[in-house]
């Protein structure tokens, strides 16, 4: 189970996203993270564990972003480690369509 939401607006995007993650805590999770568009750069910060751990990591950064998403994850497969934390992203900026399923 997971929770995903986004924000676009004039408020501090990190503050809004962390507050939203805290509201999703009741769903249960083992990792969480955010992705924000800071200028033309995508910043992805994620941590295995509780939201408080993510907040500690976020306290080392300053963003001017007004757009972002937040994601919590409960691992139904894979391990709850830093690599598996949401949100997932590709390092390349290329669009790579999913392979078509054969019927």
Short mmCIF file of N, CA, C and O in Angstrom, two decimals, residues 11-90:
data_model
loop_
_atom_site.label_atom_id
_atom_site.label_comp_id
_atom_site.label_asym_id
_atom_site.label_seq_id
_atom_site.Cartn_x
_atom_site.Cartn_y
_atom_site.Cartn_z
N UNK A 11 3.16 28.27 -1.80
CA UNK A 11 3.70 27.97 -0.47
C UNK A 11 5.00 27.19 -0.58
O UNK A 11 5.36 26.69 -1.63
N UNK A 12 5.70 27.04 0.54
CA UNK A 12 6.93 26.25 0.60
C UNK A 12 6.57 24.80 0.29
O UNK A 12 5.91 24.12 1.07
N UNK A 13 7.01 24.32 -0.87
CA UNK A 13 6.59 23.01 -1.34
C UNK A 13 7.05 21.89 -0.41
O UNK A 13 6.30 20.95 -0.16
N UNK A 14 8.24 21.98 0.15
CA UNK A 14 8.73 20.93 1.04
C UNK A 14 7.86 20.86 2.30
O UNK A 14 7.48 19.77 2.75
N UNK A 15 7.52 22.00 2.85
CA UNK A 15 6.65 22.04 4.03
C UNK A 15 5.30 21.39 3.75
O UNK A 15 4.79 20.61 4.55
N UNK A 16 4.71 21.71 2.61
CA UNK A 16 3.41 21.13 2.23
C UNK A 16 3.53 19.62 2.03
O UNK A 16 2.68 18.86 2.52
N UNK A 17 4.58 19.18 1.36
CA UNK A 17 4.74 17.76 1.09
C UNK A 17 4.97 16.96 2.36
O UNK A 17 4.39 15.88 2.55
N UNK A 18 5.79 17.45 3.26
CA UNK A 18 6.04 16.74 4.52
C UNK A 18 4.76 16.69 5.36
O UNK A 18 4.43 15.66 5.95
N UNK A 19 4.01 17.78 5.41
CA UNK A 19 2.74 17.78 6.15
C UNK A 19 1.78 16.75 5.55
O UNK A 19 1.10 16.03 6.29
N UNK A 20 1.76 16.65 4.25
CA UNK A 20 0.91 15.65 3.60
C UNK A 20 1.35 14.23 3.90
O UNK A 20 0.52 13.35 4.14
N UNK A 21 2.66 13.99 3.92
CA UNK A 21 3.17 12.67 4.27
C UNK A 21 2.74 12.29 5.69
O UNK A 21 2.36 11.14 5.94
N UNK A 22 2.77 13.23 6.58
CA UNK A 22 2.37 12.96 7.96
C UNK A 22 0.89 12.59 8.03
O UNK A 22 0.49 11.77 8.85
N UNK A 23 0.08 13.17 7.17
CA UNK A 23 -1.35 12.83 7.15
C UNK A 23 -1.58 11.43 6.59
O UNK A 23 -2.59 10.82 6.86
N UNK A 24 -0.63 10.94 5.79
CA UNK A 24 -0.75 9.59 5.22
C UNK A 24 -0.16 8.51 6.12
O UNK A 24 -0.22 7.34 5.79
N UNK A 25 0.39 8.88 7.28
CA UNK A 25 1.06 7.92 8.15
C UNK A 25 0.18 6.75 8.56
O UNK A 25 0.67 5.64 8.71
N UNK A 26 -1.09 6.97 8.72
CA UNK A 26 -1.97 5.91 9.20
C UNK A 26 -2.03 4.73 8.24
O UNK A 26 -2.40 3.63 8.60
N UNK A 27 -1.66 4.94 6.99
CA UNK A 27 -1.71 3.86 6.00
C UNK A 27 -0.60 2.83 6.22
O UNK A 27 -0.65 1.75 5.69
N UNK A 28 0.40 3.18 6.98
CA UNK A 28 1.55 2.31 7.18
C UNK A 28 2.51 2.46 6.01
O UNK A 28 2.10 2.63 4.87
N UNK A 29 3.78 2.43 6.29
CA UNK A 29 4.79 2.56 5.25
C UNK A 29 6.14 2.17 5.81
O UNK A 29 6.33 2.11 7.02
N UNK A 30 7.08 1.91 4.92
CA UNK A 30 8.44 1.60 5.35
C UNK A 30 9.45 2.55 4.74
O UNK A 30 10.63 2.49 5.07
N UNK A 31 9.00 3.42 3.85
CA UNK A 31 9.90 4.40 3.24
C UNK A 31 9.06 5.53 2.66
O UNK A 31 7.86 5.38 2.44
N UNK A 32 9.71 6.66 2.40
CA UNK A 32 9.00 7.79 1.84
C UNK A 32 10.00 8.72 1.17
O UNK A 32 11.20 8.62 1.38
N UNK A 33 9.48 9.61 0.35
CA UNK A 33 10.35 10.55 -0.32
C UNK A 33 9.57 11.63 -1.03
O UNK A 33 8.34 11.57 -1.12
N UNK A 34 10.30 12.60 -1.53
CA UNK A 34 9.70 13.69 -2.30
C UNK A 34 10.54 13.93 -3.55
O UNK A 34 11.74 13.61 -3.58
N UNK A 35 9.91 14.49 -4.55
CA UNK A 35 10.60 14.99 -5.74
C UNK A 35 10.07 16.39 -5.99
O UNK A 35 8.85 16.60 -5.99
N UNK A 36 10.96 17.35 -6.15
CA UNK A 36 10.56 18.74 -6.40
C UNK A 36 11.29 19.25 -7.63
O UNK A 36 12.42 18.86 -7.92
N UNK A 37 10.61 20.11 -8.35
CA UNK A 37 11.20 20.76 -9.51
C UNK A 37 11.72 22.11 -9.05
O UNK A 37 10.97 23.04 -8.79
N UNK A 38 13.04 22.20 -8.92
CA UNK A 38 13.70 23.41 -8.42
C UNK A 38 14.39 24.07 -9.61
O UNK A 38 15.47 23.66 -10.02
N UNK A 39 13.72 25.09 -10.18
CA UNK A 39 14.20 25.67 -11.44
C UNK A 39 14.01 24.64 -12.53
O UNK A 39 12.91 24.16 -12.74
N UNK A 40 15.09 24.27 -13.20
CA UNK A 40 14.98 23.23 -14.23
C UNK A 40 15.61 21.92 -13.77
O UNK A 40 15.85 21.03 -14.56
N UNK A 41 15.86 21.80 -12.46
CA UNK A 41 16.47 20.59 -11.89
C UNK A 41 15.44 19.81 -11.08
O UNK A 41 14.68 20.40 -10.31
N UNK A 42 15.43 18.51 -11.25
CA UNK A 42 14.60 17.63 -10.46
C UNK A 42 15.41 17.14 -9.27
O UNK A 42 16.45 16.51 -9.43
N UNK A 43 14.95 17.46 -8.07
CA UNK A 43 15.61 17.00 -6.84
C UNK A 43 14.76 15.90 -6.23
O UNK A 43 13.56 16.09 -6.01
N UNK A 44 15.36 14.75 -5.98
CA UNK A 44 14.67 13.62 -5.38
C UNK A 44 15.37 13.28 -4.07
O UNK A 44 16.56 12.99 -4.06
N UNK A 45 14.62 13.36 -2.98
CA UNK A 45 15.14 13.06 -1.65
C UNK A 45 14.26 11.95 -1.09
O UNK A 45 13.04 12.10 -1.01
N UNK A 46 14.88 10.85 -0.66
CA UNK A 46 14.09 9.72 -0.17
C UNK A 46 14.86 8.97 0.90
O UNK A 46 16.09 9.00 0.92
N UNK A 47 14.11 8.34 1.79
CA UNK A 47 14.71 7.63 2.91
C UNK A 47 13.89 6.39 3.25
O UNK A 47 12.66 6.42 3.20
N UNK A 48 14.57 5.32 3.62
CA UNK A 48 13.90 4.18 4.23
C UNK A 48 13.59 4.59 5.67
O UNK A 48 14.35 5.32 6.29
N UNK A 49 12.48 4.15 6.18
CA UNK A 49 12.14 4.46 7.56
C UNK A 49 11.06 5.52 7.68
O UNK A 49 10.32 5.80 6.73
N UNK A 50 10.97 6.11 8.84
CA UNK A 50 9.90 7.05 9.19
C UNK A 50 10.10 8.43 8.55
O UNK A 50 11.20 8.79 8.15
N UNK A 51 9.03 9.20 8.54
CA UNK A 51 9.05 10.54 7.98
C UNK A 51 10.06 11.43 8.70
O UNK A 51 10.70 12.28 8.09
N UNK A 52 10.24 11.22 9.98
CA UNK A 52 11.19 12.02 10.75
C UNK A 52 12.61 11.89 10.17
O UNK A 52 13.37 12.86 10.17
N UNK A 53 12.95 10.72 9.69
CA UNK A 53 14.27 10.52 9.07
C UNK A 53 14.38 11.34 7.79
O UNK A 53 15.41 11.96 7.52
N UNK A 54 13.31 11.35 6.99
CA UNK A 54 13.29 12.17 5.77
C UNK A 54 13.41 13.65 6.13
O UNK A 54 14.15 14.39 5.48
N UNK A 55 12.69 14.08 7.17
CA UNK A 55 12.77 15.48 7.60
C UNK A 55 14.20 15.87 7.97
O UNK A 55 14.64 16.98 7.64
N UNK A 56 14.91 14.99 8.65
CA UNK A 56 16.30 15.28 9.01
C UNK A 56 17.15 15.49 7.77
O UNK A 56 17.97 16.40 7.70
N UNK A 57 16.96 14.65 6.78
CA UNK A 57 17.71 14.78 5.53
C UNK A 57 17.33 16.07 4.81
O UNK A 57 18.19 16.80 4.32
N UNK A 58 16.03 16.37 4.76
CA UNK A 58 15.56 17.57 4.07
C UNK A 58 16.08 18.85 4.73
O UNK A 58 16.23 19.87 4.05
N UNK A 59 16.37 18.81 6.01
CA UNK A 59 16.83 20.01 6.71
C UNK A 59 18.19 20.50 6.20
O UNK A 59 18.57 21.64 6.44
N UNK A 60 18.89 19.66 5.46
CA UNK A 60 20.20 20.04 4.91
C UNK A 60 20.09 20.76 3.56
O UNK A 60 21.09 21.18 3.01
N UNK A 61 18.87 20.86 3.02
CA UNK A 61 18.67 21.42 1.69
C UNK A 61 17.80 22.67 1.74
O UNK A 61 16.98 22.83 2.65
N UNK A 62 17.96 23.52 0.74
CA UNK A 62 17.09 24.67 0.53
C UNK A 62 16.61 24.63 -0.91
O UNK A 62 17.42 24.54 -1.83
N UNK A 63 15.30 24.65 -1.09
CA UNK A 63 14.72 24.61 -2.43
C UNK A 63 13.89 25.85 -2.67
O UNK A 63 13.28 26.39 -1.75
N UNK A 64 13.83 26.28 -3.91
CA UNK A 64 12.97 27.38 -4.34
C UNK A 64 11.79 26.83 -5.13
O UNK A 64 11.14 27.55 -5.86
N UNK A 65 11.51 25.56 -4.98
CA UNK A 65 10.50 24.86 -5.78
C UNK A 65 9.08 25.26 -5.39
O UNK A 65 8.81 25.58 -4.23
N UNK A 66 8.19 25.21 -6.35
CA UNK A 66 6.76 25.43 -6.14
C UNK A 66 5.94 24.26 -6.67
O UNK A 66 4.72 24.31 -6.69
N UNK A 67 6.63 23.20 -7.11
CA UNK A 67 5.99 22.01 -7.67
C UNK A 67 6.68 20.79 -7.06
O UNK A 67 7.90 20.74 -7.00
N UNK A 68 5.88 19.81 -6.63
CA UNK A 68 6.49 18.60 -6.10
C UNK A 68 5.50 17.48 -5.89
O UNK A 68 4.28 17.68 -5.95
N UNK A 69 6.04 16.28 -5.68
CA UNK A 69 5.22 15.12 -5.33
C UNK A 69 5.82 14.48 -4.08
O UNK A 69 7.01 14.63 -3.79
N UNK A 70 4.99 13.76 -3.35
CA UNK A 70 5.42 13.00 -2.19
C UNK A 70 4.85 11.59 -2.31
O UNK A 70 3.78 11.39 -2.90
N UNK A 71 5.57 10.62 -1.75
CA UNK A 71 5.18 9.23 -1.93
C UNK A 71 5.60 8.43 -0.70
O UNK A 71 6.74 8.55 -0.24
N UNK A 72 4.68 7.65 -0.15
CA UNK A 72 5.02 6.68 0.88
C UNK A 72 4.88 5.29 0.29
O UNK A 72 4.10 5.08 -0.65
N UNK A 73 5.60 4.33 0.84
CA UNK A 73 5.56 2.97 0.29
C UNK A 73 5.55 1.96 1.41
O UNK A 73 6.27 2.09 2.40
N UNK A 74 4.72 0.94 1.25
CA UNK A 74 4.77 -0.24 2.08
C UNK A 74 5.21 -1.37 1.16
O UNK A 74 4.52 -1.70 0.21
N UNK A 75 6.39 -1.93 1.41
CA UNK A 75 6.98 -2.91 0.49
C UNK A 75 6.16 -4.20 0.47
O UNK A 75 6.05 -4.90 1.47
N UNK A 76 5.56 -4.48 -0.66
CA UNK A 76 4.91 -5.77 -0.85
C UNK A 76 5.86 -6.72 -1.58
O UNK A 76 5.61 -7.90 -1.66
N UNK A 77 6.91 -6.16 -2.14
CA UNK A 77 8.01 -6.94 -2.71
C UNK A 77 9.27 -6.08 -2.64
O UNK A 77 9.19 -4.87 -2.54
N UNK A 78 10.39 -6.70 -2.66
CA UNK A 78 11.64 -5.95 -2.52
C UNK A 78 11.88 -5.59 -1.07
O UNK A 78 11.02 -5.78 -0.21
N UNK A 79 13.03 -5.06 -0.81
CA UNK A 79 13.39 -4.70 0.57
C UNK A 79 13.16 -3.22 0.81
O UNK A 79 13.26 -2.41 -0.11
N UNK A 80 12.84 -2.85 2.04
CA UNK A 80 12.66 -1.43 2.36
C UNK A 80 14.02 -0.76 2.62
O UNK A 80 14.38 -0.48 3.74
N UNK A 81 14.77 -0.53 1.54
CA UNK A 81 16.07 0.12 1.68
C UNK A 81 16.09 1.42 0.88
O UNK A 81 15.14 1.74 0.19
N UNK A 82 17.19 2.16 0.99
CA UNK A 82 17.26 3.47 0.34
C UNK A 82 17.11 3.39 -1.18
O UNK A 82 16.60 4.30 -1.80
N UNK A 83 17.55 2.31 -1.79
CA UNK A 83 17.43 2.16 -3.23
C UNK A 83 15.97 1.97 -3.66
O UNK A 83 15.55 2.49 -4.69
N UNK A 84 15.20 1.26 -2.87
CA UNK A 84 13.81 0.95 -3.21
C UNK A 84 12.82 2.05 -2.82
O UNK A 84 11.65 1.96 -3.13
N UNK A 85 13.29 3.07 -2.10
CA UNK A 85 12.40 4.12 -1.61
C UNK A 85 11.73 4.86 -2.77
O UNK A 85 12.32 5.06 -3.82
N UNK A 86 10.50 5.31 -2.55
CA UNK A 86 9.85 6.15 -3.55
C UNK A 86 10.29 7.60 -3.38
O UNK A 86 10.80 7.95 -2.31
N UNK A 87 10.09 8.46 -4.32
CA UNK A 87 9.60 8.15 -5.65
C UNK A 87 10.72 7.60 -6.54
O UNK A 87 11.88 8.00 -6.41
N UNK A 88 10.35 6.68 -7.41
CA UNK A 88 11.31 6.11 -8.35
C UNK A 88 11.51 7.08 -9.50
O UNK A 88 10.60 7.82 -9.86
N UNK A 89 12.70 7.09 -10.05
CA UNK A 89 12.98 7.98 -11.18
C UNK A 89 14.13 7.41 -11.99
O UNK A 89 14.89 6.59 -11.52
N UNK A 90 14.21 7.87 -13.21
CA UNK A 90 15.31 7.49 -14.09
C UNK A 90 16.32 8.61 -14.10
O UNK A 90 15.96 9.77 -14.03
#
